[in-house]
Amino acid sequence: MRQVIHLMPYDGIGGVEQAAATAEGARRGDLVLARMFVFERVRDRSGRWATFDPRILWAAAGRLTRAAPDLVILSLWRSILVGGLARLRGCRAPMVLFLHNVRDAHAVDRIVTRVAARRVAAVWADSAASLQQRLPRPPSVPTRVISYQLCRAELTCDVDSNPEPRLIFWGRLAAQKDPLRMLAIFAELHALRPDAKLTVIGPDGGEEAALRIEIARRGLEHAVTLTGPLPREQIATTAAYASFYLQTSRYEGMALSVMEAMQMGLVPVVTPVGEIVRYSVDGQSAIWIPVDGDARTTVARIAALLDEPDAWRSMRSAALVALGDRPLYAQDVMAAADEVLAGSNRVRVLKG
């Protein structure tokens, strides 16, 4: 049995971790996939300070080397550092760099990502946008966009239901998601429809305090609920009572939560960034928020759908089928891993 290890910093609730969790134990022939984490679960923002301890990175490199994998997948910059240290500790497995966003987190991320792109066996990405924007100069190694479809469409509400002014968001409350703009759009809708409700699901990524202050300033405590992080099953249950998914990201890669929302039968109201522009169509399967536009334009379009249930149902139906028949994430990762290993074996034969 050959082992593929997907190395990540910690077991969080982001798109990287959610996707990897669905592939845990996946098999393809004699290949099996396992996850490994550099750190124990980091539960809050303050806990991330421990992730800067170089001793932990060195110890993780030792664990990875002792596991003797046949292939290592490196996600996010700390894992790249551990992969490099594992080389020093004797790990000889081919490694893959996996990109999950269109932007570098910071200067260190930028440096280690570009160095790794020249030294790995292959580069994968969650989207064409991530691959093109993170590495504008194509690497010399093979590249591949991995399907981020985690499951088939699963309508969570009554197929004949009428739209309600209920909106939902799930994801990290970080600057990338621009939750204050999300609230501004909702506030405009609430002024028009006082029965409107917004549920915000996810951990603090640095913006929760500012969001709570703004909710109080606008007097929306009764209309906006912040739940904190929830398991995927509970997110689906909560989403069954919503009609729209609202996300105002400044930038994205694949935007997994948008894909999930579309498969649950929610009409996405989203900024057209990253891969979102490739799998959704404004006015057909989504409402695109103008990047620099007035919130009132977006609110008017939401209100129009609330007044025209057939139009909302038509958009929901288009969203449900928008992703097409892509391979599931676990299947695509294992096929890509098999391909990398076959290529590495050919190289060894040529050298030998």
Short mmCIF file of C-alpha atoms in Angstrom, two decimals:
data_model
loop_
_atom_site.label_atom_id
_atom_site.label_comp_id
_atom_site.label_asym_id
_atom_site.label_seq_id
_atom_site.Cartn_x
_atom_site.Cartn_y
_atom_site.Cartn_z
CA MET A 1 0.00 0.00 0.00
CA ARG A 2 1.35 3.43 -0.99
CA GLN A 3 0.54 6.45 1.15
CA VAL A 4 -0.21 10.05 0.15
CA ILE A 5 0.02 12.53 3.03
CA HIS A 6 -1.73 15.89 2.77
CA LEU A 7 0.12 18.21 5.16
CA MET A 8 -1.70 21.28 6.53
CA PRO A 9 -0.91 23.64 9.41
CA TYR A 10 -3.91 22.66 11.55
CA ASP A 11 -7.40 21.21 11.38
CA GLY A 12 -9.51 24.35 10.99
CA ILE A 13 -12.85 25.01 9.28
CA GLY A 14 -11.56 26.79 6.17
CA GLY A 15 -12.09 25.56 2.64
CA VAL A 16 -8.67 23.90 2.58
CA GLU A 17 -9.41 21.82 5.66
CA GLN A 18 -13.02 21.04 4.73
CA ALA A 19 -12.04 19.74 1.32
CA ALA A 20 -9.17 17.67 2.71
CA ALA A 21 -11.46 16.13 5.33
CA THR A 22 -13.75 14.77 2.60
CA ALA A 23 -10.77 12.99 1.03
CA GLU A 24 -9.45 11.38 4.23
CA GLY A 25 -9.00 7.66 3.55
CA ALA A 26 -9.68 7.99 -0.20
CA ARG A 27 -8.20 5.17 -2.29
CA ARG A 28 -7.13 4.69 -5.88
CA GLY A 29 -5.63 1.30 -6.56
CA ASP A 30 -2.97 0.79 -3.88
CA LEU A 31 -2.87 4.53 -3.08
CA VAL A 32 -4.48 5.79 0.15
CA LEU A 33 -4.68 9.39 1.37
CA ALA A 34 -4.16 10.55 4.96
CA ARG A 35 -4.06 14.00 6.53
CA MET A 36 -1.28 15.26 8.79
CA PHE A 37 -1.20 18.53 10.73
CA VAL A 38 1.79 20.59 11.76
CA PHE A 39 -0.01 21.78 14.92
CA GLU A 40 -2.81 20.66 17.17
CA ARG A 41 -6.18 22.22 16.38
CA VAL A 42 -5.99 26.01 16.69
CA ARG A 43 -9.32 27.11 18.09
CA ASP A 44 -9.04 30.87 18.05
CA ARG A 45 -6.98 33.73 16.74
CA SER A 46 -4.78 33.96 19.84
CA GLY A 47 -3.92 30.27 19.56
CA ARG A 48 -2.22 30.92 16.23
CA TRP A 49 0.77 32.49 17.98
CA ALA A 50 1.95 28.96 18.77
CA THR A 51 2.17 28.30 15.04
CA PHE A 52 5.26 30.53 14.81
CA ASP A 53 7.37 28.23 17.04
CA PRO A 54 10.22 26.83 14.86
CA ARG A 55 10.68 23.88 17.23
CA ILE A 56 7.20 22.66 16.33
CA LEU A 57 8.00 22.94 12.63
CA TRP A 58 11.17 20.85 13.12
CA ALA A 59 9.26 18.22 15.12
CA ALA A 60 6.56 18.06 12.44
CA ALA A 61 9.25 17.52 9.82
CA GLY A 62 10.45 14.56 11.84
CA ARG A 63 6.96 13.06 12.05
CA LEU A 64 6.50 13.48 8.31
CA THR A 65 9.84 11.82 7.56
CA ARG A 66 9.16 8.88 9.90
CA ALA A 67 5.76 8.33 8.24
CA ALA A 68 7.71 7.47 5.04
CA PRO A 69 5.04 8.68 2.59
CA ASP A 70 5.20 7.99 -1.12
CA LEU A 71 3.86 11.49 -1.94
CA VAL A 72 3.41 14.66 0.13
CA ILE A 73 0.88 17.42 -0.65
CA LEU A 74 1.83 20.78 0.88
CA SER A 75 -0.95 23.28 1.62
CA LEU A 76 -0.23 26.78 2.98
CA TRP A 77 3.12 28.33 3.80
CA ARG A 78 3.89 26.67 7.14
CA SER A 79 3.48 23.26 5.54
CA ILE A 80 5.89 24.30 2.80
CA LEU A 81 8.47 25.13 5.48
CA VAL A 82 7.93 21.74 7.10
CA GLY A 83 8.33 20.05 3.73
CA GLY A 84 11.69 21.76 3.29
CA LEU A 85 12.81 20.73 6.77
CA ALA A 86 11.68 17.17 6.09
CA ARG A 87 14.05 17.09 3.14
CA LEU A 88 16.87 17.92 5.56
CA ARG A 89 15.70 15.08 7.79
CA GLY A 90 15.82 12.52 4.99
CA CYS A 91 12.34 12.54 3.44
CA ARG A 92 12.75 11.63 -0.24
CA ALA A 93 9.10 11.47 -1.29
CA PRO A 94 8.07 13.69 -4.22
CA MET A 95 6.12 16.75 -3.06
CA VAL A 96 3.25 18.75 -4.56
CA LEU A 97 2.55 22.42 -3.90
CA PHE A 98 -1.20 23.05 -3.54
CA LEU A 99 -2.39 26.68 -3.95
CA HIS A 100 -5.69 27.75 -2.38
CA ASN A 101 -5.99 31.50 -2.91
CA VAL A 102 -5.23 34.17 -5.47
CA ARG A 103 -3.09 36.22 -3.07
CA ASP A 104 -0.13 35.59 -0.82
CA ALA A 105 -0.85 36.04 2.88
CA HIS A 106 2.35 38.04 3.41
CA ALA A 107 5.97 38.35 2.26
CA VAL A 108 7.06 35.04 3.81
CA ASP A 109 4.22 33.23 2.04
CA ARG A 110 5.21 34.87 -1.24
CA ILE A 111 8.86 33.81 -0.92
CA VAL A 112 8.36 30.21 0.21
CA THR A 113 5.60 29.61 -2.34
CA ARG A 114 7.71 30.74 -5.26
CA VAL A 115 10.78 28.82 -4.07
CA ALA A 116 8.68 25.68 -3.61
CA ALA A 117 7.12 26.05 -7.06
CA ARG A 118 10.59 25.50 -8.54
CA ARG A 119 11.42 22.46 -6.42
CA VAL A 120 8.28 20.35 -6.22
CA ALA A 121 7.17 17.59 -8.58
CA ALA A 122 3.94 19.40 -9.50
CA VAL A 123 1.80 22.42 -8.64
CA TRP A 124 -1.93 22.07 -8.02
CA ALA A 125 -4.48 24.83 -7.45
CA ASP A 126 -8.08 25.12 -6.33
CA SER A 127 -8.83 27.26 -9.39
CA ALA A 128 -7.33 28.65 -12.56
CA ALA A 129 -7.46 32.08 -10.91
CA SER A 130 -5.25 30.92 -8.01
CA LEU A 131 -2.73 29.33 -10.37
CA GLN A 132 -2.51 32.31 -12.71
CA GLN A 133 -2.42 35.05 -10.09
CA ARG A 134 -0.11 33.38 -7.58
CA LEU A 135 2.33 32.18 -10.24
CA PRO A 136 2.05 34.57 -13.20
CA ARG A 137 5.25 33.05 -14.58
CA PRO A 138 4.24 29.41 -15.24
CA PRO A 139 6.41 26.91 -13.34
CA SER A 140 8.46 24.35 -15.24
CA VAL A 141 6.74 21.45 -13.46
CA PRO A 142 3.29 20.06 -14.36
CA THR A 143 0.30 22.06 -13.09
CA ARG A 144 -3.30 21.03 -12.50
CA VAL A 145 -6.53 22.61 -11.27
CA ILE A 146 -8.21 20.29 -8.78
CA SER A 147 -11.99 20.05 -8.75
CA TYR A 148 -13.35 21.53 -5.54
CA GLN A 149 -16.75 19.92 -5.82
CA LEU A 150 -17.15 18.15 -2.48
CA CYS A 151 -20.55 16.59 -3.10
CA ARG A 152 -23.40 16.51 -5.56
CA ALA A 153 -26.19 19.09 -5.38
CA GLU A 154 -28.24 18.69 -2.22
CA LEU A 155 -31.30 20.96 -2.11
CA THR A 156 -31.88 21.79 1.57
CA CYS A 157 -35.30 23.46 1.22
CA ASP A 158 -38.70 22.68 -0.28
CA VAL A 159 -38.45 22.72 -4.08
CA ASP A 160 -41.68 24.75 -4.29
CA SER A 161 -40.84 27.19 -1.51
CA ASN A 162 -41.16 30.94 -1.94
CA PRO A 163 -38.23 33.27 -1.26
CA GLU A 164 -37.95 34.88 2.15
CA PRO A 165 -35.79 37.87 3.15
CA ARG A 166 -33.43 35.53 4.97
CA LEU A 167 -29.75 35.66 4.14
CA ILE A 168 -26.85 33.57 5.37
CA PHE A 169 -23.05 33.64 5.25
CA TRP A 170 -20.47 31.12 6.43
CA GLY A 171 -16.74 31.60 6.50
CA ARG A 172 -13.99 33.23 8.53
CA LEU A 173 -14.77 36.77 9.71
CA ALA A 174 -11.62 38.16 8.15
CA ALA A 175 -10.75 41.27 6.15
CA GLN A 176 -10.73 39.20 2.95
CA LYS A 177 -14.48 38.58 3.35
CA ASP A 178 -15.21 42.27 4.12
CA PRO A 179 -18.01 41.54 6.62
CA LEU A 180 -18.67 45.26 7.21
CA ARG A 181 -19.70 45.64 3.57
CA MET A 182 -21.87 42.56 3.91
CA LEU A 183 -23.60 44.21 6.87
CA ALA A 184 -24.04 47.48 4.96
CA ILE A 185 -25.86 45.65 2.16
CA PHE A 186 -28.03 43.82 4.66
CA ALA A 187 -28.82 47.08 6.49
CA GLU A 188 -30.16 48.55 3.25
CA LEU A 189 -32.35 45.49 2.73
CA HIS A 190 -33.56 45.61 6.32
CA ALA A 191 -34.57 49.26 5.87
CA LEU A 192 -36.70 48.14 2.93
CA ARG A 193 -37.87 44.87 4.50
CA PRO A 194 -37.92 45.06 8.32
CA ASP A 195 -38.55 41.31 8.46
CA ALA A 196 -35.16 40.58 6.88
CA LYS A 197 -32.74 38.35 8.83
CA LEU A 198 -29.04 37.61 8.43
CA THR A 199 -27.21 34.63 9.95
CA VAL A 200 -23.42 34.82 10.06
CA ILE A 201 -21.56 31.56 10.71
CA GLY A 202 -17.83 31.23 11.28
CA PRO A 203 -14.86 31.93 13.54
CA ASP A 204 -13.24 35.29 14.17
CA GLY A 205 -10.52 36.12 11.68
CA GLY A 206 -9.88 39.58 13.09
CA GLU A 207 -13.12 41.36 12.11
CA GLU A 208 -15.70 40.04 14.58
CA ALA A 209 -15.31 42.85 17.13
CA ALA A 210 -15.73 45.55 14.48
CA LEU A 211 -18.72 43.70 13.05
CA ARG A 212 -20.44 43.50 16.43
CA ILE A 213 -19.84 47.20 17.03
CA GLU A 214 -21.37 48.04 13.65
CA ILE A 215 -24.37 45.78 14.27
CA ALA A 216 -25.03 47.62 17.52
CA ARG A 217 -24.48 51.04 15.93
CA ARG A 218 -27.07 50.26 13.28
CA GLY A 219 -29.50 48.79 15.82
CA LEU A 220 -29.60 45.41 14.07
CA GLU A 221 -29.04 43.13 17.07
CA HIS A 222 -32.51 41.60 16.59
CA ALA A 223 -31.96 40.97 12.87
CA VAL A 224 -28.37 39.68 12.70
CA THR A 225 -27.22 36.48 14.41
CA LEU A 226 -23.55 35.57 14.81
CA THR A 227 -23.33 31.88 15.66
CA GLY A 228 -19.58 31.28 15.64
CA PRO A 229 -18.28 28.17 13.81
CA LEU A 230 -20.70 25.30 13.19
CA PRO A 231 -20.19 21.79 11.72
CA ARG A 232 -21.14 21.38 8.08
CA GLU A 233 -24.31 19.43 8.91
CA GLN A 234 -25.59 22.24 11.10
CA ILE A 235 -24.72 24.82 8.46
CA ALA A 236 -26.86 22.88 5.98
CA THR A 237 -29.74 22.72 8.46
CA THR A 238 -29.55 26.47 9.08
CA ALA A 239 -29.26 27.21 5.36
CA ALA A 240 -32.56 25.41 4.75
CA TYR A 241 -34.35 28.44 6.23
CA ALA A 242 -32.51 30.97 4.05
CA SER A 243 -33.11 32.05 0.45
CA PHE A 244 -29.91 33.95 -0.31
CA TYR A 245 -26.21 33.45 0.38
CA LEU A 246 -24.43 36.79 0.90
CA GLN A 247 -20.65 37.11 0.52
CA THR A 248 -18.68 40.31 -0.14
CA SER A 249 -15.15 38.98 -0.54
CA ARG A 250 -12.44 41.34 -1.76
CA TYR A 251 -10.66 38.39 -3.37
CA GLU A 252 -11.08 34.61 -3.56
CA GLY A 253 -9.71 31.45 -5.09
CA MET A 254 -12.44 28.88 -5.72
CA ALA A 255 -14.71 30.22 -2.93
CA LEU A 256 -15.86 26.84 -1.61
CA SER A 257 -18.68 28.26 0.52
CA VAL A 258 -20.26 29.87 -2.55
CA MET A 259 -20.19 26.54 -4.35
CA GLU A 260 -21.73 24.81 -1.33
CA ALA A 261 -24.47 27.44 -1.10
CA MET A 262 -25.38 27.02 -4.77
CA GLN A 263 -25.61 23.26 -4.33
CA MET A 264 -27.93 23.78 -1.36
CA GLY A 265 -30.36 25.80 -3.46
CA LEU A 266 -29.45 29.27 -2.23
CA VAL A 267 -29.23 32.18 -4.64
CA PRO A 268 -25.71 33.63 -4.22
CA VAL A 269 -25.33 37.38 -3.84
CA VAL A 270 -21.57 37.71 -4.25
CA THR A 271 -18.72 39.88 -5.43
CA PRO A 272 -17.44 38.57 -8.80
CA VAL A 273 -13.91 37.71 -7.71
CA GLY A 274 -11.63 34.72 -8.28
CA GLU A 275 -13.22 31.62 -9.77
CA ILE A 276 -16.75 32.82 -8.93
CA VAL A 277 -16.88 34.56 -12.31
CA ARG A 278 -16.29 31.23 -14.04
CA TYR A 279 -19.03 29.14 -12.42
CA SER A 280 -21.77 31.71 -11.86
CA VAL A 281 -23.54 34.06 -14.26
CA ASP A 282 -24.88 37.42 -13.13
CA GLY A 283 -28.65 37.55 -13.45
CA GLN A 284 -28.89 33.88 -14.32
CA SER A 285 -27.46 31.85 -11.43
CA ALA A 286 -26.29 34.67 -9.13
CA ILE A 287 -26.48 38.34 -8.28
CA TRP A 288 -23.06 39.90 -8.67
CA ILE A 289 -22.32 42.75 -6.28
CA PRO A 290 -20.53 45.60 -8.11
CA VAL A 291 -17.00 45.70 -6.70
CA ASP A 292 -17.21 49.46 -6.13
CA GLY A 293 -20.96 49.89 -6.45
CA ASP A 294 -23.70 51.23 -4.24
CA ALA A 295 -25.41 48.76 -1.89
CA ARG A 296 -28.81 50.02 -3.04
CA THR A 297 -28.34 48.52 -6.52
CA THR A 298 -27.78 45.05 -5.06
CA VAL A 299 -30.64 45.44 -2.57
CA ALA A 300 -33.03 46.44 -5.35
CA ARG A 301 -32.20 43.22 -7.21
CA ILE A 302 -32.76 41.10 -4.08
CA ALA A 303 -36.08 42.87 -3.45
CA ALA A 304 -37.16 42.25 -7.05
CA LEU A 305 -36.62 38.50 -6.61
CA LEU A 306 -38.54 38.55 -3.32
CA ASP A 307 -41.47 40.08 -5.23
CA GLU A 308 -41.17 37.58 -8.09
CA PRO A 309 -40.95 34.04 -6.65
CA ASP A 310 -40.82 32.42 -10.11
CA ALA A 311 -37.76 34.48 -11.03
CA TRP A 312 -36.07 33.50 -7.75
CA ARG A 313 -36.88 29.82 -8.31
CA SER A 314 -35.49 30.03 -11.83
CA MET A 315 -32.22 31.53 -10.53
CA ARG A 316 -32.05 28.89 -7.80
CA SER A 317 -32.48 26.11 -10.37
CA ALA A 318 -29.69 27.59 -12.49
CA ALA A 319 -27.42 27.77 -9.43
CA LEU A 320 -28.09 24.10 -8.62
CA VAL A 321 -26.79 22.91 -11.99
CA ALA A 322 -24.14 25.60 -12.56
CA LEU A 323 -21.21 23.46 -11.41
CA GLY A 324 -21.99 20.74 -13.91
CA ASP A 325 -20.72 17.18 -13.61
CA ARG A 326 -17.22 17.81 -12.26
CA PRO A 327 -15.35 14.98 -10.54
CA LEU A 328 -15.58 15.03 -6.77
CA TYR A 329 -12.61 16.51 -4.94
CA ALA A 330 -11.41 13.22 -3.44
CA GLN A 331 -11.50 11.48 -6.83
CA ASP A 332 -9.61 14.28 -8.54
CA VAL A 333 -6.93 14.52 -5.85
CA MET A 334 -6.23 10.81 -6.03
CA ALA A 335 -6.12 10.81 -9.84
CA ALA A 336 -3.68 13.74 -9.73
CA ALA A 337 -1.55 11.97 -7.08
CA ASP A 338 -1.41 8.83 -9.22
CA GLU A 339 -0.31 10.97 -12.17
CA VAL A 340 2.50 12.63 -10.18
CA LEU A 341 3.79 9.31 -8.89
CA ALA A 342 3.74 7.79 -12.38
CA GLY A 343 5.76 10.77 -13.63
CA SER A 344 8.25 10.48 -10.77
CA ASN A 345 8.72 6.80 -11.48
CA ARG A 346 9.45 7.55 -15.15
CA VAL A 347 12.06 10.11 -14.10
CA ARG A 348 13.76 7.58 -11.79
CA VAL A 349 13.85 5.00 -14.57
CA LEU A 350 15.45 7.51 -16.97
CA LYS A 351 18.03 8.50 -14.37
CA GLY A 352 18.70 4.93 -13.34
#
